[in-house]
Every structure is written in structure tokens, then in C-alpha cells.
């Protein structure tokens, strides 16, 4: 099952596949809410564990819409709304961070008192803007993307929001820039938070480097770690080529993170899944 739009605002209807609003991928985890009660009854019979089961992974499009309308849109800043609407018109809008995930990131940054952060993969800047809104006035974000053109769509909104002074946008490939940072003493054990939302086939390479750049007690968030639900789908599900291409890399990443004793982790099923990793040594 796949969605062909990735309009963060599109109201998914019950029984339809939700667009993941995170355009790395279309979302594939779909359960009709009309079956919700029956499923719940079945789960209850299986015992508490089963009842908890997948319930934290979005179980219906209608429920997602409810979350957006009740808890997210009313609290989204006018700047985020404007950038979301600009991005919706862009052909690659599937890549944007969905607003409920933006809200999650903002709260997380405040909970950990983040000041120095980095973002790998900016696109038009929804997660960057959300981060900049959440950081204190002297907070800083190093934001890396190979594509400046897409960032320039969001840059005027970020400027209007008065957040330019927090952002250091660096155009170019991520990996060599991380290697350069590793040579600079000031970036070792430096970042409070790093959001990774770029090429999934490089996440394991990034992880090795980011563990030296994030401080002990700091957090790395790897985005799209549920990869459209494809991780557990049968072989014959006709996913788009890019989903099939990156699937083994996301599977490998999840294994690597689960086995890494330098971090504590939690897989958060918001958006297409974000795995939070707290560096402990
Ligand atoms: N966080 C963004 C947001 O909230 O809209 C979405 C980022 S989008 C999923 C992925 C971005 O990563 C794209 O803008 C792409 O240009 C960038 N990217 C992919 N591979 C890259 C690489 N190796 N180096 C630099 N940028 C890369
Ligand atoms: Ca993403």
C-alpha cells in the first residue's frame, strides 16, 4: 500500500492510506479506524501486551487528522504554517517533516535544554525552523544540505521569524563536512542535539562520526527509522523503488543502534519513526 501524495495537510480519510507527510517516504502503516473496536476487542483477548502492541503506531488516518487538528495546528506558529504551505506546493513535498513531528522536536529540545544543535538534511526547512523556534536566543544550528535551492524556499520565512542569527547553513555533502568537523577540537563533544534526516544509506557512517560530535548526555535523532512500514512488509508489497532501495540500510541502522552500548535508545513512532539516541559514554 502506498500513498502518492505527501501533503502534510492533506486530510487522510478513514480507510485510506495516510501520506506520511514526511516525504522521505509515503506511509504504509494503515489500519481502518472502522475496525478499531473489533481490533481492540481481539487485542484484549490476547492479553495486555498485545493490547499495547501497535497502538502507539498510528492506527488510523482519522486519528492522525484528529491529532493534527486538536493538538498540532492550533499550536503551530504562523511561520511554521506559512512554510508548511509553501512546501506543500513543492514537487518533493513528501520530504518535509510533518507538523506533529515538528512539535515533538520542539518539546524535546526544550526538555533537554538544547543550545547547540546540528541538522543533516534541511530541504525547505520545516524541521530547521521548528528547531530555531525552540532554541534560546543564543542557540545555534549548523544545518547541512547539498541543495541550497530548496532551503531558499524556506529561508525568507525563517528570516521573517527573526531566526537567522541562530542558523549556520552549510551547502554541501554531509560526510566530508562531518570529517572536517572532527578535525576541529571545538566540535568534539559539542552538540546537545543532532537531527539526522538525509541519505539513509549513510546513517551508519554518520552515526560513527556523530558519536564523537554529540556530547555525553546529548541526543541524536535518526529520522524515518520505520521506513514506511516496509521493514516488516512481505516481499511482494509493491513499494516505490526508493523505499526498496533504502530498506536494507534502515534495517541495518536499527540493528546497529540497538546493539550500540554507547547510547540509550527509544524508537518513537511519530512521523515515519524517529529513533532517539542519548550518548552515555
Ligand atoms: N528535515 C527536512 C525537513 O524538515 O523538511 C527534510 C530533509 S529531506 C528528507 C532530505 C534532505 O537531505 C534533502 O534536502 C537532500 O538534499 C539532503 N541530502 C541527501 N543526501 C545528502 C548528502 N549526502 N549530503 C547533503 N545533503 C543530502
Ligand atoms: Ca524525514
Coordinates of C-alpha atoms and ligand atoms in Angstrom, one line a residue:
X1 CA 0.0 0.0 0.0
X2 CA 1.4 3.4 -0.7
X3 CA 0.3 7.0 -0.8
X4 CA 1.2 9.1 -3.7
X5 CA 0.9 12.5 -2.1
X6 CA 2.8 13.8 0.8
X7 CA 0.9 16.8 1.6
X8 CA 1.4 17.4 5.3
X9 CA -2.0 18.9 5.5
X10 CA -4.0 16.5 3.4
X11 CA -6.7 15.1 5.5
X12 CA -6.5 11.4 5.1
X13 CA -9.8 9.7 5.1
X14 CA -10.7 6.6 7.1
X15 CA -9.7 3.5 5.3
X16 CA -7.2 5.3 3.1
X17 CA -3.5 5.1 3.3
X18 CA -2.1 8.1 5.0
X19 CA 0.5 10.2 3.3
X20 CA 3.4 10.2 5.7
X21 CA 3.9 13.9 5.4
X22 CA 7.5 13.1 5.7
X23 CA 8.4 12.7 2.2
X24 CA 11.3 10.6 2.6
X25 CA 8.5 8.1 2.1
X26 CA 4.9 7.5 1.8
X27 CA 3.4 5.9 4.8
X28 CA 2.2 2.4 4.7
X29 CA 1.0 1.5 8.1
X30 CA -2.7 1.7 7.7
X31 CA -5.5 0.2 9.7
X32 CA -9.0 1.3 9.1
X33 CA -10.4 3.0 12.1
X34 CA -13.7 1.4 11.4
X35 CA -12.1 -1.8 12.5
X36 CA -10.7 -0.2 15.6
X37 CA -13.1 -1.5 18.1
X38 CA -13.1 -5.1 16.8
X39 CA -9.3 -5.0 16.8
X40 CA -9.3 -3.7 20.3
X41 CA -11.6 -6.5 21.5
X42 CA -9.3 -9.0 19.8
X43 CA -6.2 -7.5 21.4
X44 CA -7.9 -7.6 24.8
X45 CA -8.4 -11.3 24.4
X46 CA -4.7 -11.7 23.6
X47 CA -3.7 -10.0 26.8
X48 CA -2.3 -6.7 27.8
X49 CA 0.9 -6.9 25.8
X50 CA -1.0 -7.4 22.6
X51 CA -3.4 -4.6 23.5
X52 CA -0.4 -2.2 23.8
X53 CA 1.0 -3.8 20.7
X54 CA 0.9 -1.5 17.7
X55 CA -1.4 1.0 19.3
X56 CA 1.3 3.6 19.5
X57 CA 2.0 3.3 15.8
X58 CA -0.7 5.3 14.2
X59 CA -3.7 3.1 13.7
X60 CA -5.9 5.2 11.5
X61 CA -5.9 8.2 9.2
X62 CA -8.8 9.7 11.1
X63 CA -6.9 9.5 14.3
X64 CA -3.9 11.3 12.7
X65 CA -6.2 14.0 11.5
X66 CA -7.6 14.3 15.0
X67 CA -4.1 14.7 16.4
X68 CA -3.3 17.4 13.9
X69 CA -6.5 19.4 14.4
X70 CA -6.6 19.0 18.2
X71 CA -3.0 19.3 19.4
X72 CA -0.8 20.4 16.5
X73 CA -2.3 23.0 14.2
X74 CA -3.7 25.2 17.0
X75 CA -0.2 25.5 18.4
X76 CA 1.8 25.7 15.2
X77 CA 3.4 29.1 14.8
X78 CA 2.2 31.3 11.8
X79 CA 5.8 30.9 10.4
X80 CA 5.6 27.1 10.5
X81 CA 2.2 27.2 8.9
X82 CA 3.5 29.5 6.2
X83 CA 6.5 27.3 5.5
X84 CA 4.3 24.2 5.5
X85 CA 2.0 25.7 2.9
X86 CA 4.9 26.8 0.7
X87 CA 6.4 23.3 1.0
X88 CA 3.0 21.7 0.1
X89 CA 3.3 23.3 -3.4
X90 CA 6.8 21.9 -4.0
X91 CA 7.0 18.7 -6.0
X92 CA 9.2 16.9 -3.4
X93 CA 6.9 17.8 -0.5
X94 CA 6.9 14.2 0.6
X95 CA 10.3 15.0 2.1
X96 CA 9.1 17.5 4.6
X97 CA 8.9 16.9 8.4
X98 CA 5.2 16.5 9.4
X99 CA 3.9 19.2 11.8
X100 CA 3.3 16.7 14.6
X101 CA 6.9 15.7 14.5
X102 CA 8.0 19.3 14.4
X103 CA 6.0 19.9 17.5
X104 CA 7.6 16.8 19.1
X105 CA 11.1 18.0 18.2
X106 CA 10.4 21.4 19.7
X107 CA 9.3 20.0 23.0
X108 CA 12.2 17.6 23.1
X109 CA 14.7 20.4 22.5
X110 CA 13.2 22.4 25.4
X111 CA 13.2 19.3 27.7
X112 CA 16.9 18.8 27.2
X113 CA 17.7 22.5 27.3
X114 CA 19.4 22.2 23.9
X115 CA 21.5 25.2 22.8
X116 CA 24.0 23.9 20.1
X117 CA 22.4 21.6 17.5
X118 CA 23.0 20.3 14.1
X119 CA 20.6 19.2 11.3
X120 CA 21.7 16.9 8.5
X121 CA 19.1 17.2 5.6
X122 CA 17.3 20.5 5.5
X123 CA 15.1 20.5 2.4
X124 CA 12.8 23.6 2.7
X125 CA 13.5 23.9 6.4
X126 CA 10.4 22.9 8.4
X127 CA 12.4 21.0 11.0
X128 CA 15.1 23.7 10.9
X129 CA 12.5 26.4 11.6
X130 CA 10.9 24.3 14.4
X131 CA 14.3 23.8 15.9
X132 CA 15.2 27.5 15.7
X133 CA 11.9 28.4 17.3
X134 CA 12.6 26.1 20.2
X135 CA 16.2 27.1 20.9
X136 CA 17.0 30.0 23.3
X137 CA 18.0 33.3 21.6
X138 CA 21.7 32.4 21.8
X139 CA 21.1 28.9 20.4
X140 CA 22.9 27.8 17.2
X141 CA 22.1 25.3 14.5
X142 CA 24.6 24.0 11.9
X143 CA 22.4 22.9 9.0
X144 CA 23.9 20.9 6.2
X145 CA 22.3 20.1 2.8
X146 CA 23.6 19.6 -0.7
X147 CA 20.7 21.5 -2.1
X148 CA 20.6 25.2 -1.3
X149 CA 17.8 25.9 -3.8
X150 CA 15.2 24.1 -1.6
X151 CA 16.4 25.8 1.5
X152 CA 16.0 29.1 -0.2
X153 CA 12.2 28.5 -0.4
X154 CA 12.0 28.4 3.4
X155 CA 14.8 30.9 4.2
X156 CA 12.6 34.1 3.8
X157 CA 10.1 32.7 6.4
X158 CA 13.0 31.9 8.8
X159 CA 14.3 35.4 8.3
X160 CA 10.8 36.9 8.8
X161 CA 10.6 34.9 12.1
X162 CA 13.8 36.7 13.2
X163 CA 15.7 33.5 13.5
X164 CA 18.6 34.0 11.0
X165 CA 21.1 34.6 13.8
X166 CA 20.7 31.0 15.0
X167 CA 21.3 29.3 11.7
X168 CA 24.6 28.5 10.0
X169 CA 23.5 26.8 6.7
X170 CA 26.3 24.9 5.1
X171 CA 25.8 23.8 1.5
X172 CA 27.5 20.5 0.5
X173 CA 27.8 16.8 1.2
X174 CA 27.4 15.8 4.8
X175 CA 30.1 13.2 5.2
X176 CA 33.1 15.3 4.3
X177 CA 31.8 18.2 6.4
X178 CA 31.5 15.9 9.4
X179 CA 35.0 14.7 8.8
X180 CA 36.2 18.3 8.7
X181 CA 34.4 19.0 12.0
X182 CA 36.1 16.0 13.6
X183 CA 39.4 17.7 13.0
X184 CA 38.3 20.8 14.9
X185 CA 38.6 20.5 18.6
X186 CA 35.7 22.8 19.3
X187 CA 33.2 20.4 17.8
X188 CA 34.3 17.3 19.8
X189 CA 31.6 16.5 22.4
X190 CA 29.9 19.7 21.4
X191 CA 26.3 19.2 20.3
X192 CA 23.3 18.9 22.6
X193 CA 21.1 17.6 19.8
X194 CA 21.6 16.4 16.2
X195 CA 18.7 15.7 13.8
X196 CA 19.6 13.3 11.0
X197 CA 17.2 13.4 8.1
X198 CA 19.2 12.8 4.9
X199 CA 20.5 9.9 2.9
X200 CA 19.5 6.7 4.7
X201 CA 22.3 4.6 3.2
X202 CA 24.8 6.8 5.1
X203 CA 23.2 6.8 8.5
X204 CA 25.6 4.2 9.9
X205 CA 28.6 6.2 8.6
X206 CA 27.1 9.3 10.2
X207 CA 26.5 7.5 13.5
X208 CA 30.2 6.6 13.9
X209 CA 31.1 10.3 13.5
X210 CA 28.2 11.8 15.3
X211 CA 29.0 9.9 18.5
X212 CA 32.2 12.0 18.7
X213 CA 30.4 15.3 18.0
X214 CA 27.4 14.9 20.3
X215 CA 28.2 15.5 24.0
X216 CA 27.8 12.8 26.6
X217 CA 24.1 13.2 27.7
X218 CA 23.3 14.8 24.3
X219 CA 20.8 13.3 21.8
X220 CA 20.9 12.2 18.2
X221 CA 17.6 11.7 16.4
X222 CA 17.6 9.5 13.4
X223 CA 14.5 10.1 11.2
X224 CA 12.5 7.7 9.2
X225 CA 13.5 4.6 11.1
X226 CA 10.1 2.9 10.4
X227 CA 10.7 3.4 6.7
X228 CA 7.1 3.5 5.6
X229 CA 6.3 0.3 7.4
X230 CA 8.4 -1.5 4.7
X231 CA 10.7 -3.0 7.4
X232 CA 8.1 -5.7 8.3
X233 CA 6.2 -5.9 5.0
X234 CA 6.0 -9.1 2.9
X235 CA 8.4 -9.2 -0.1
X236 CA 5.7 -8.8 -2.7
X237 CA 4.4 -5.4 -1.5
X238 CA 5.0 -3.1 -4.4
X239 CA 6.9 -0.3 -2.7
X240 CA 8.4 2.5 -4.8
X241 CA 12.0 1.9 -5.9
X242 CA 13.5 4.3 -3.4
X243 CA 11.7 2.6 -0.5
X244 CA 13.0 -0.8 -1.6
X245 CA 16.5 0.6 -2.2
X246 CA 16.9 2.2 1.3
X247 CA 15.1 -0.6 3.2
X248 CA 18.1 -2.7 4.0
X249 CA 20.1 0.3 5.2
X250 CA 17.3 1.3 7.6
X251 CA 17.1 -2.4 8.8
X252 CA 20.9 -2.3 9.4
X253 CA 20.8 1.0 11.1
X254 CA 18.1 -0.2 13.6
X255 CA 20.3 -3.2 14.3
X256 CA 23.4 -1.1 14.8
X257 CA 21.6 1.3 17.1
X258 CA 20.0 -1.5 19.2
X259 CA 23.4 -3.1 19.7
X260 CA 25.4 0.1 20.5
X261 CA 26.3 0.3 24.1
X262 CA 27.4 3.9 23.8
X263 CA 23.8 5.0 23.6
X264 CA 20.4 4.6 25.2
X265 CA 17.7 4.5 22.6
X266 CA 14.0 4.8 22.0
X267 CA 12.1 4.3 18.8
X268 CA 9.4 7.0 18.7
X269 CA 6.5 6.3 16.3
X270 CA 5.9 9.9 15.3
X271 CA 6.0 10.7 11.6
X272 CA 7.8 7.9 9.9
X273 CA 9.6 7.0 13.1
X274 CA 12.4 8.8 14.9
X275 CA 15.0 6.9 16.9
X276 CA 16.3 8.9 19.8
X277 CA 19.8 8.0 21.0
X278 CA 21.2 9.5 24.1
X279 CA 25.0 9.3 24.3
X280 CA 26.1 7.7 27.6
X281 CA 29.8 7.2 27.0
Ligands
LIG1 N1 14.5 17.8 7.5 C1 13.9 18.3 6.3 C2 12.6 18.9 6.6 O1 12.1 19.1 7.7 O2 11.9 19.3 5.6 C3 13.8 17.2 5.3 C4 15.1 16.7 4.7 S1 14.8 15.7 3.3 C5 14.1 14.3 3.9 C6 16.5 15.1 2.9 C7 17.5 16.2 2.5 O3 18.8 15.6 2.6 C8 17.3 16.7 1.1 O4 17.1 18.1 1.1 C9 18.6 16.3 0.4 O5 19.1 17.4 -0.5 C10 19.6 16.2 1.6 N2 20.6 15.2 1.3 C11 20.5 13.9 1.0 N3 21.7 13.3 0.9 C12 22.6 14.3 1.2 C13 24.0 14.3 1.4 N4 24.8 13.1 1.2 N5 24.7 15.4 1.7 C14 23.9 16.5 1.9 N6 22.6 16.6 1.8 C15 21.9 15.5 1.5
LIG2 CA1 12.4 12.7 7.4

